[in-house]
PDB file of N, CA and C in Angstrom:
ATOM      1  N   MET P   1       0.807  -1.189   0.000  1.00  0.00           N
ATOM      2  CA  MET P   1       0.000   0.000   0.000  1.00  0.00           C
ATOM      3  C   MET P   1       0.857   1.261   0.000  1.00  0.00           C
ATOM      4  N   LEU P   2       1.955   1.235   0.763  1.00  0.00           N
ATOM      5  CA  LEU P   2       2.828   2.400   0.844  1.00  0.00           C
ATOM      6  C   LEU P   2       3.459   2.754  -0.505  1.00  0.00           C
ATOM      7  N   PRO P   3       3.929   1.785  -1.310  1.00  0.00           N
ATOM      8  CA  PRO P   3       4.466   2.168  -2.622  1.00  0.00           C
ATOM      9  C   PRO P   3       3.427   2.802  -3.540  1.00  0.00           C
ATOM     10  N   ILE P   4       2.184   2.371  -3.461  1.00  0.00           N
ATOM     11  CA  ILE P   4       1.136   2.968  -4.299  1.00  0.00           C
ATOM     12  C   ILE P   4       0.867   4.405  -3.868  1.00  0.00           C
ATOM     13  N   LEU P   5       0.802   4.638  -2.558  1.00  0.00           N
ATOM     14  CA  LEU P   5       0.616   6.004  -2.064  1.00  0.00           C
ATOM     15  C   LEU P   5       1.809   6.888  -2.409  1.00  0.00           C
ATOM     16  N   ALA P   6       3.012   6.334  -2.305  1.00  0.00           N
ATOM     17  CA  ALA P   6       4.207   7.103  -2.637  1.00  0.00           C
ATOM     18  C   ALA P   6       4.240   7.450  -4.123  1.00  0.00           C
ATOM     19  N   CYS P   7       3.837   6.524  -4.964  1.00  0.00           N
ATOM     20  CA  CYS P   7       3.791   6.794  -6.404  1.00  0.00           C
ATOM     21  C   CYS P   7       2.739   7.855  -6.715  1.00  0.00           C
ATOM     22  N   GLY P   8       1.594   7.786  -6.056  1.00  0.00           N
ATOM     23  CA  GLY P   8       0.558   8.800  -6.241  1.00  0.00           C
ATOM     24  C   GLY P   8       1.024  10.174  -5.794  1.00  0.00           C
ATOM     25  N   ALA P   9       1.731  10.242  -4.674  1.00  0.00           N
ATOM     26  CA  ALA P   9       2.273  11.516  -4.208  1.00  0.00           C
ATOM     27  C   ALA P   9       3.307  12.052  -5.191  1.00  0.00           C
ATOM     28  N   GLY P  10       4.116  11.168  -5.749  1.00  0.00           N
ATOM     29  CA  GLY P  10       5.108  11.588  -6.742  1.00  0.00           C
ATOM     30  C   GLY P  10       4.456  12.111  -8.009  1.00  0.00           C
ATOM     31  N   ILE P  11       3.380  11.482  -8.444  1.00  0.00           N
ATOM     32  CA  ILE P  11       2.657  11.956  -9.630  1.00  0.00           C
ATOM     33  C   ILE P  11       2.070  13.337  -9.372  1.00  0.00           C
ATOM     34  N   TYR P  12       1.494  13.533  -8.189  1.00  0.00           N
ATOM     35  CA  TYR P  12       0.925  14.841  -7.852  1.00  0.00           C
ATOM     36  C   TYR P  12       2.001  15.918  -7.853  1.00  0.00           C
ATOM     37  N   VAL P  13       3.131  15.626  -7.232  1.00  0.00           N
ATOM     38  CA  VAL P  13       4.225  16.606  -7.189  1.00  0.00           C
ATOM     39  C   VAL P  13       4.764  16.866  -8.587  1.00  0.00           C
ATOM     40  N   GLY P  14       4.863  15.828  -9.410  1.00  0.00           N
ATOM     41  CA  GLY P  14       5.351  16.001 -10.773  1.00  0.00           C
ATOM     42  C   GLY P  14       4.418  16.818 -11.646  1.00  0.00           C
ATOM     43  N   LEU P  15       3.116  16.698 -11.412  1.00  0.00           N
ATOM     44  CA  LEU P  15       2.160  17.448 -12.210  1.00  0.00           C
ATOM     45  C   LEU P  15       2.077  18.914 -11.806  1.00  0.00           C
ATOM     46  N   HIS P  16       2.254  19.205 -10.546  1.00  0.00           N
ATOM     47  CA  HIS P  16       1.969  20.546 -10.060  1.00  0.00           C
ATOM     48  C   HIS P  16       3.191  21.381  -9.701  1.00  0.00           C
ATOM     49  N   PHE P  17       4.361  20.789  -9.583  1.00  0.00           N
ATOM     50  CA  PHE P  17       5.539  21.543  -9.181  1.00  0.00           C
ATOM     51  C   PHE P  17       6.658  21.348 -10.191  1.00  0.00           C
ATOM     52  N   ASN P  18       7.615  22.247 -10.158  1.00  0.00           N
ATOM     53  CA  ASN P  18       8.738  22.180 -11.076  1.00  0.00           C
ATOM     54  C   ASN P  18       9.847  21.292 -10.521  1.00  0.00           C
ATOM     55  N   ILE P  19      10.965  21.281 -11.230  1.00  0.00           N
ATOM     56  CA  ILE P  19      12.079  20.412 -10.895  1.00  0.00           C
ATOM     57  C   ILE P  19      12.647  20.758  -9.518  1.00  0.00           C
ATOM     58  N   LEU P  20      13.222  19.825  -8.879  1.00  0.00           N
ATOM     59  CA  LEU P  20      13.813  19.882  -7.548  1.00  0.00           C
ATOM     60  C   LEU P  20      12.790  20.093  -6.436  1.00  0.00           C
ATOM     61  N   ALA P  21      11.532  19.898  -6.695  1.00  0.00           N
ATOM     62  CA  ALA P  21      10.529  19.955  -5.636  1.00  0.00           C
ATOM     63  C   ALA P  21      10.495  18.643  -4.871  1.00  0.00           C
ATOM     64  N   LEU P  22      10.961  17.580  -5.480  1.00  0.00           N
ATOM     65  CA  LEU P  22      10.885  16.268  -4.854  1.00  0.00           C
ATOM     66  C   LEU P  22      12.037  16.009  -3.892  1.00  0.00           C
ATOM     67  N   LEU P  23      13.156  16.669  -4.073  1.00  0.00           N
ATOM     68  CA  LEU P  23      14.315  16.432  -3.222  1.00  0.00           C
ATOM     69  C   LEU P  23      14.036  16.753  -1.753  1.00  0.00           C
ATOM     70  N   PRO P  24      13.504  17.930  -1.419  1.00  0.00           N
ATOM     71  CA  PRO P  24      13.215  18.177  -0.002  1.00  0.00           C
ATOM     72  C   PRO P  24      12.152  17.235   0.557  1.00  0.00           C
ATOM     73  N   LEU P  25      11.163  16.893  -0.248  1.00  0.00           N
ATOM     74  CA  LEU P  25      10.119  15.963   0.188  1.00  0.00           C
ATOM     75  C   LEU P  25      10.714  14.599   0.507  1.00  0.00           C
ATOM     76  N   SER P  26      11.603  14.111  -0.327  1.00  0.00           N
ATOM     77  CA  SER P  26      12.228  12.808  -0.100  1.00  0.00           C
ATOM     78  C   SER P  26      13.143  12.821   1.114  1.00  0.00           C
ATOM     79  N   VAL P  27      13.927  13.868   1.246  1.00  0.00           N
ATOM     80  CA  VAL P  27      14.871  13.948   2.362  1.00  0.00           C
ATOM     81  C   VAL P  27      14.124  14.061   3.691  1.00  0.00           C
ATOM     82  N   LEU P  28      13.107  14.904   3.751  1.00  0.00           N
ATOM     83  CA  LEU P  28      12.348  15.054   4.990  1.00  0.00           C
ATOM     84  C   LEU P  28      11.585  13.779   5.346  1.00  0.00           C
ATOM     85  N   GLY P  29      10.974  13.154   4.356  1.00  0.00           N
ATOM     86  CA  GLY P  29      10.249  11.910   4.622  1.00  0.00           C
ATOM     87  C   GLY P  29      11.157  10.783   5.069  1.00  0.00           C
ATOM     88  N   ALA P  30      12.290  10.626   4.396  1.00  0.00           N
ATOM     89  CA  ALA P  30      13.234   9.572   4.779  1.00  0.00           C
ATOM     90  C   ALA P  30      13.826   9.855   6.148  1.00  0.00           C
ATOM     91  N   GLY P  31      14.155  11.107   6.401  1.00  0.00           N
ATOM     92  CA  GLY P  31      14.715  11.459   7.709  1.00  0.00           C
ATOM     93  C   GLY P  31      13.734  11.209   8.835  1.00  0.00           C
ATOM     94  N   ALA P  32      12.478  11.567   8.625  1.00  0.00           N
ATOM     95  CA  ALA P  32      11.466  11.349   9.660  1.00  0.00           C
ATOM     96  C   ALA P  32      11.265   9.857   9.916  1.00  0.00           C
ATOM     97  N   TYR P  33      11.256   9.053   8.862  1.00  0.00           N
ATOM     98  CA  TYR P  33      11.061   7.621   9.048  1.00  0.00           C
ATOM     99  C   TYR P  33      12.256   6.990   9.749  1.00  0.00           C
ATOM    100  N   ILE P  34      13.462   7.380   9.377  1.00  0.00           N
ATOM    101  CA  ILE P  34      14.662   6.792   9.982  1.00  0.00           C
ATOM    102  C   ILE P  34      14.766   7.176  11.454  1.00  0.00           C
ATOM    103  N   VAL P  35      14.458   8.433  11.787  1.00  0.00           N
ATOM    104  CA  VAL P  35      14.491   8.854  13.193  1.00  0.00           C
ATOM    105  C   VAL P  35      13.419   8.115  13.989  1.00  0.00           C
ATOM    106  N   SER P  36      12.244   7.939  13.397  1.00  0.00           N
ATOM    107  CA  SER P  36      11.178   7.207  14.076  1.00  0.00           C
ATOM    108  C   SER P  36      11.572   5.750  14.301  1.00  0.00           C
ATOM    109  N   ALA P  37      12.166   5.117  13.303  1.00  0.00           N
ATOM    110  CA  ALA P  37      12.594   3.728  13.446  1.00  0.00           C
ATOM    111  C   ALA P  37      13.718   3.608  14.465  1.00  0.00           C
ATOM    112  N   TRP P  38      14.627   4.577  14.470  1.00  0.00           N
ATOM    113  CA  TRP P  38      15.727   4.559  15.418  1.00  0.00           C
ATOM    114  C   TRP P  38      15.209   4.748  16.842  1.00  0.00           C
ATOM    115  N   ALA P  39      14.190   5.606  17.025  1.00  0.00           N
ATOM    116  CA  ALA P  39      13.613   5.823  18.347  1.00  0.00           C
ATOM    117  C   ALA P  39      12.880   4.586  18.854  1.00  0.00           C
ATOM    118  N   ASN P  40      12.393   3.757  17.948  1.00  0.00           N
ATOM    119  CA  ASN P  40      11.715   2.525  18.338  1.00  0.00           C
ATOM    120  C   ASN P  40      12.666   1.355  18.538  1.00  0.00           C
ATOM    121  N   GLY P  41      13.956   1.587  18.386  1.00  0.00           N
ATOM    122  CA  GLY P  41      14.941   0.553  18.659  1.00  0.00           C
ATOM    123  C   GLY P  41      15.421  -0.225  17.457  1.00  0.00           C
ATOM    124  N   GLN P  42      15.031   0.143  16.262  1.00  0.00           N
ATOM    125  CA  GLN P  42      15.518  -0.542  15.074  1.00  0.00           C
ATOM    126  C   GLN P  42      16.889   0.017  14.701  1.00  0.00           C
ATOM    127  N   GLY P  43      17.642  -0.768  13.973  1.00  0.00           N
ATOM    128  CA  GLY P  43      18.952  -0.334  13.535  1.00  0.00           C
ATOM    129  C   GLY P  43      18.866   0.644  12.376  1.00  0.00           C
ATOM    130  N   LEU P  44      19.953   1.361  12.145  1.00  0.00           N
ATOM    131  CA  LEU P  44      20.000   2.351  11.072  1.00  0.00           C
ATOM    132  C   LEU P  44      19.869   1.698   9.701  1.00  0.00           C
ATOM    133  N   LEU P  45      20.541   0.573   9.504  1.00  0.00           N
ATOM    134  CA  LEU P  45      20.483  -0.109   8.211  1.00  0.00           C
ATOM    135  C   LEU P  45      19.097  -0.684   7.937  1.00  0.00           C
ATOM    136  N   ASP P  46      18.395  -1.101   8.979  1.00  0.00           N
ATOM    137  CA  ASP P  46      17.018  -1.590   8.791  1.00  0.00           C
ATOM    138  C   ASP P  46      16.112  -0.467   8.315  1.00  0.00           C
ATOM    139  N   GLY P  47      16.273   0.719   8.902  1.00  0.00           N
ATOM    140  CA  GLY P  47      15.474   1.873   8.483  1.00  0.00           C
ATOM    141  C   GLY P  47      15.786   2.299   7.062  1.00  0.00           C
ATOM    142  N   LEU P  48      17.060   2.255   6.681  1.00  0.00           N
ATOM    143  CA  LEU P  48      17.439   2.626   5.309  1.00  0.00           C
ATOM    144  C   LEU P  48      16.899   1.631   4.292  1.00  0.00           C
ATOM    145  N   ALA P  49      16.892   0.355   4.646  1.00  0.00           N
ATOM    146  CA  ALA P  49      16.389  -0.655   3.714  1.00  0.00           C
ATOM    147  C   ALA P  49      14.889  -0.502   3.487  1.00  0.00           C
ATOM    148  N   VAL P  50      14.156  -0.165   4.535  1.00  0.00           N
ATOM    149  CA  VAL P  50      12.710  -0.037   4.407  1.00  0.00           C
ATOM    150  C   VAL P  50      12.326   1.240   3.673  1.00  0.00           C
ATOM    151  N   VAL P  51      13.116   2.297   3.816  1.00  0.00           N
ATOM    152  CA  VAL P  51      12.776   3.577   3.209  1.00  0.00           C
ATOM    153  C   VAL P  51      13.190   3.653   1.730  1.00  0.00           C
ATOM    154  N   ALA P  52      13.979   2.726   1.267  1.00  0.00           N
ATOM    155  CA  ALA P  52      14.458   2.769  -0.117  1.00  0.00           C
ATOM    156  C   ALA P  52      13.318   2.567  -1.125  1.00  0.00           C
ATOM    157  N   LEU P  53      12.420   1.641  -0.868  1.00  0.00           N
ATOM    158  CA  LEU P  53      11.328   1.367  -1.809  1.00  0.00           C
ATOM    159  C   LEU P  53      10.377   2.555  -1.971  1.00  0.00           C
ATOM    160  N   PRO P  54       9.918   3.201  -0.898  1.00  0.00           N
ATOM    161  CA  PRO P  54       9.067   4.380  -1.109  1.00  0.00           C
ATOM    162  C   PRO P  54       9.776   5.530  -1.821  1.00  0.00           C
ATOM    163  N   ILE P  55      11.060   5.720  -1.556  1.00  0.00           N
ATOM    164  CA  ILE P  55      11.779   6.794  -2.249  1.00  0.00           C
ATOM    165  C   ILE P  55      11.868   6.498  -3.741  1.00  0.00           C
ATOM    166  N   ILE P  56      12.117   5.256  -4.094  1.00  0.00           N
ATOM    167  CA  ILE P  56      12.183   4.888  -5.513  1.00  0.00           C
ATOM    168  C   ILE P  56      10.820   5.055  -6.175  1.00  0.00           C
ATOM    169  N   THR P  57       9.743   4.648  -5.500  1.00  0.00           N
ATOM    170  CA  THR P  57       8.416   4.783  -6.113  1.00  0.00           C
ATOM    171  C   THR P  57       7.975   6.240  -6.200  1.00  0.00           C
ATOM    172  N   VAL P  58       8.400   7.091  -5.254  1.00  0.00           N
ATOM    173  CA  VAL P  58       8.106   8.519  -5.368  1.00  0.00           C
ATOM    174  C   VAL P  58       8.826   9.093  -6.587  1.00  0.00           C
ATOM    175  N   GLN P  59      10.058   8.678  -6.812  1.00  0.00           N
ATOM    176  CA  GLN P  59      10.801   9.145  -7.977  1.00  0.00           C
ATOM    177  C   GLN P  59      10.123   8.697  -9.273  1.00  0.00           C
ATOM    178  N   VAL P  60       9.677   7.460  -9.312  1.00  0.00           N
ATOM    179  CA  VAL P  60       8.992   6.947 -10.502  1.00  0.00           C
ATOM    180  C   VAL P  60       7.708   7.726 -10.751  1.00  0.00           C
ATOM    181  N   GLY P  61       6.946   7.956  -9.698  1.00  0.00           N
ATOM    182  CA  GLY P  61       5.716   8.733  -9.837  1.00  0.00           C
ATOM    183  C   GLY P  61       5.986  10.159 -10.266  1.00  0.00           C
ATOM    184  N   TYR P  62       7.064  10.757  -9.759  1.00  0.00           N
ATOM    185  CA  TYR P  62       7.430  12.119 -10.130  1.00  0.00           C
ATOM    186  C   TYR P  62       7.736  12.206 -11.623  1.00  0.00           C
ATOM    187  N   PHE P  63       8.505  11.254 -12.121  1.00  0.00           N
ATOM    188  CA  PHE P  63       8.820  11.270 -13.553  1.00  0.00           C
ATOM    189  C   PHE P  63       7.593  10.960 -14.406  1.00  0.00           C
ATOM    190  N   LEU P  64       6.699  10.130 -13.906  1.00  0.00           N
ATOM    191  CA  LEU P  64       5.440   9.905 -14.616  1.00  0.00           C
ATOM    192  C   LEU P  64       4.618  11.190 -14.675  1.00  0.00           C
ATOM    193  N   GLY P  65       4.588  11.925 -13.581  1.00  0.00           N
ATOM    194  CA  GLY P  65       3.874  13.191 -13.557  1.00  0.00           C
ATOM    195  C   GLY P  65       4.493  14.223 -14.478  1.00  0.00           C
ATOM    196  N   LEU P  66       5.825  14.269 -14.510  1.00  0.00           N
ATOM    197  CA  LEU P  66       6.497  15.219 -15.400  1.00  0.00           C
ATOM    198  C   LEU P  66       6.241  14.897 -16.865  1.00  0.00           C
ATOM    199  N   THR P  67       6.288  13.630 -17.214  1.00  0.00           N
ATOM    200  CA  THR P  67       6.109  13.269 -18.617  1.00  0.00           C
ATOM    201  C   THR P  67       4.655  13.333 -19.056  1.00  0.00           C
ATOM    202  N   SER P  68       3.725  13.213 -18.120  1.00  0.00           N
ATOM    203  CA  SER P  68       2.319  13.281 -18.505  1.00  0.00           C
ATOM    204  C   SER P  68       1.731  14.678 -18.338  1.00  0.00           C
ATOM    205  N   ARG P  69       2.557  15.663 -17.999  1.00  0.00           N
ATOM    206  CA  ARG P  69       2.062  17.023 -17.799  1.00  0.00           C
ATOM    207  C   ARG P  69       1.388  17.600 -19.036  1.00  0.00           C
ATOM    208  N   PRO P  70       1.938  17.463 -20.258  1.00  0.00           N
ATOM    209  CA  PRO P  70       1.235  18.012 -21.429  1.00  0.00           C
ATOM    210  C   PRO P  70      -0.136  17.368 -21.662  1.00  0.00           C
ATOM    211  N   ALA P  71      -0.226  16.061 -21.498  1.00  0.00           N
ATOM    212  CA  ALA P  71      -1.518  15.397 -21.672  1.00  0.00           C
ATOM    213  C   ALA P  71      -2.502  15.829 -20.591  1.00  0.00           C
ATOM    214  N   TYR P  72      -2.011  16.008 -19.372  1.00  0.00           N
ATOM    215  CA  TYR P  72      -2.858  16.465 -18.273  1.00  0.00           C
ATOM    216  C   TYR P  72      -3.377  17.876 -18.538  1.00  0.00           C
ATOM    217  N   LEU P  73      -2.522  18.770 -19.024  1.00  0.00           N
ATOM    218  CA  LEU P  73      -2.954  20.135 -19.331  1.00  0.00           C
ATOM    219  C   LEU P  73      -3.953  20.151 -20.492  1.00  0.00           C
ATOM    220  N   HIS P  74      -3.734  19.295 -21.480  1.00  0.00           N
ATOM    221  CA  HIS P  74      -4.666  19.200 -22.596  1.00  0.00           C
ATOM    222  C   HIS P  74      -6.032  18.701 -22.117  1.00  0.00           C
ATOM    223  N   LEU P  75      -6.036  17.709 -21.239  1.00  0.00           N
ATOM    224  CA  LEU P  75      -7.281  17.189 -20.704  1.00  0.00           C
ATOM    225  C   LEU P  75      -8.002  18.254 -19.875  1.00  0.00           C
ATOM    226  N   ARG P  76      -7.254  19.007 -19.091  1.00  0.00           N
ATOM    227  CA  ARG P  76      -7.877  20.073 -18.300  1.00  0.00           C
ATOM    228  C   ARG P  76      -8.456  21.161 -19.179  1.00  0.00           C
ATOM    229  N   SER P  77      -7.770  21.505 -20.265  1.00  0.00           N
ATOM    230  CA  SER P  77      -8.320  22.528 -21.154  1.00  0.00           C
ATOM    231  C   SER P  77      -9.536  21.994 -21.910  1.00  0.00           C
ATOM    232  N   TRP P  78      -9.526  20.717 -22.233  1.00  0.00           N
ATOM    233  CA  TRP P  78     -10.658  20.115 -22.926  1.00  0.00           C
ATOM    234  C   TRP P  78     -11.884  20.069 -22.025  1.00  0.00           C
ATOM    235  N   LEU P  79     -11.672  19.784 -20.739  1.00  0.00           N
ATOM    236  CA  LEU P  79     -12.771  19.750 -19.787  1.00  0.00           C
ATOM    237  C   LEU P  79     -13.096  21.128 -19.219  1.00  0.00           C
ATOM    238  N   ASN P  80     -12.340  22.141 -19.628  1.00  0.00           N
ATOM    239  CA  ASN P  80     -12.543  23.520 -19.223  1.00  0.00           C
ATOM    240  C   ASN P  80     -12.411  23.700 -17.708  1.00  0.00           C
ATOM    241  N   ILE P  81     -11.354  23.109 -17.154  1.00  0.00           N
ATOM    242  CA  ILE P  81     -11.053  23.235 -15.735  1.00  0.00           C
ATOM    243  C   ILE P  81      -9.868  24.181 -15.603  1.00  0.00           C
ATOM    244  N   ARG P  82     -10.002  25.182 -14.729  1.00  0.00           N
ATOM    245  CA  ARG P  82      -8.930  26.147 -14.546  1.00  0.00           C
ATOM    246  C   ARG P  82      -8.435  26.116 -13.114  1.00  0.00           C
ATOM    247  N   HIS P  83      -7.202  26.636 -12.933  1.00  0.00           N
ATOM    248  CA  HIS P  83      -6.666  26.816 -11.589  1.00  0.00           C
ATOM    249  C   HIS P  83      -7.433  27.915 -10.881  1.00  0.00           C
ATOM    250  N   SER P  84      -7.522  27.810  -9.593  1.00  0.00           N
ATOM    251  CA  SER P  84      -8.119  28.859  -8.803  1.00  0.00           C
ATOM    252  C   SER P  84      -7.159  30.054  -8.764  1.00  0.00           C
ATOM    253  N   GLU P  85      -7.692  31.232  -8.935  1.00  0.00           N
ATOM    254  CA  GLU P  85      -6.839  32.424  -8.936  1.00  0.00           C
ATOM    255  C   GLU P  85      -6.890  33.147  -7.604  1.00  0.00           C
ATOM    256  N   ARG P  86      -7.474  32.514  -6.587  1.00  0.00           N
ATOM    257  CA  ARG P  86      -7.484  33.108  -5.267  1.00  0.00           C
ATOM    258  C   ARG P  86      -6.104  32.976  -4.626  1.00  0.00           C
ATOM    259  N   VAL P  87      -5.775  33.952  -3.802  1.00  0.00           N
ATOM    260  CA  VAL P  87      -4.485  33.922  -3.115  1.00  0.00           C
ATOM    261  C   VAL P  87      -4.708  33.691  -1.654  1.00  0.00           C
TER     262      VAL P  87
END
């Protein structure tokens, strides 16, 4: 379930944000998970092994979002959906 959610989050970030938006998200998420695992008594290498799969799937989802951005924008224009201009 976690890889599917991570891929979905990566697709969302890829569709809506520009390059290098995923790096802080990955670093903060991995750091939070490793600190949490370390606080629960797990070893550092165990935490790194478990966090590798979600980071890879977030990257895959991010690249899927980046490559599907033109099709997504075309679909939004076809359905006449616009961004909110409220600040």
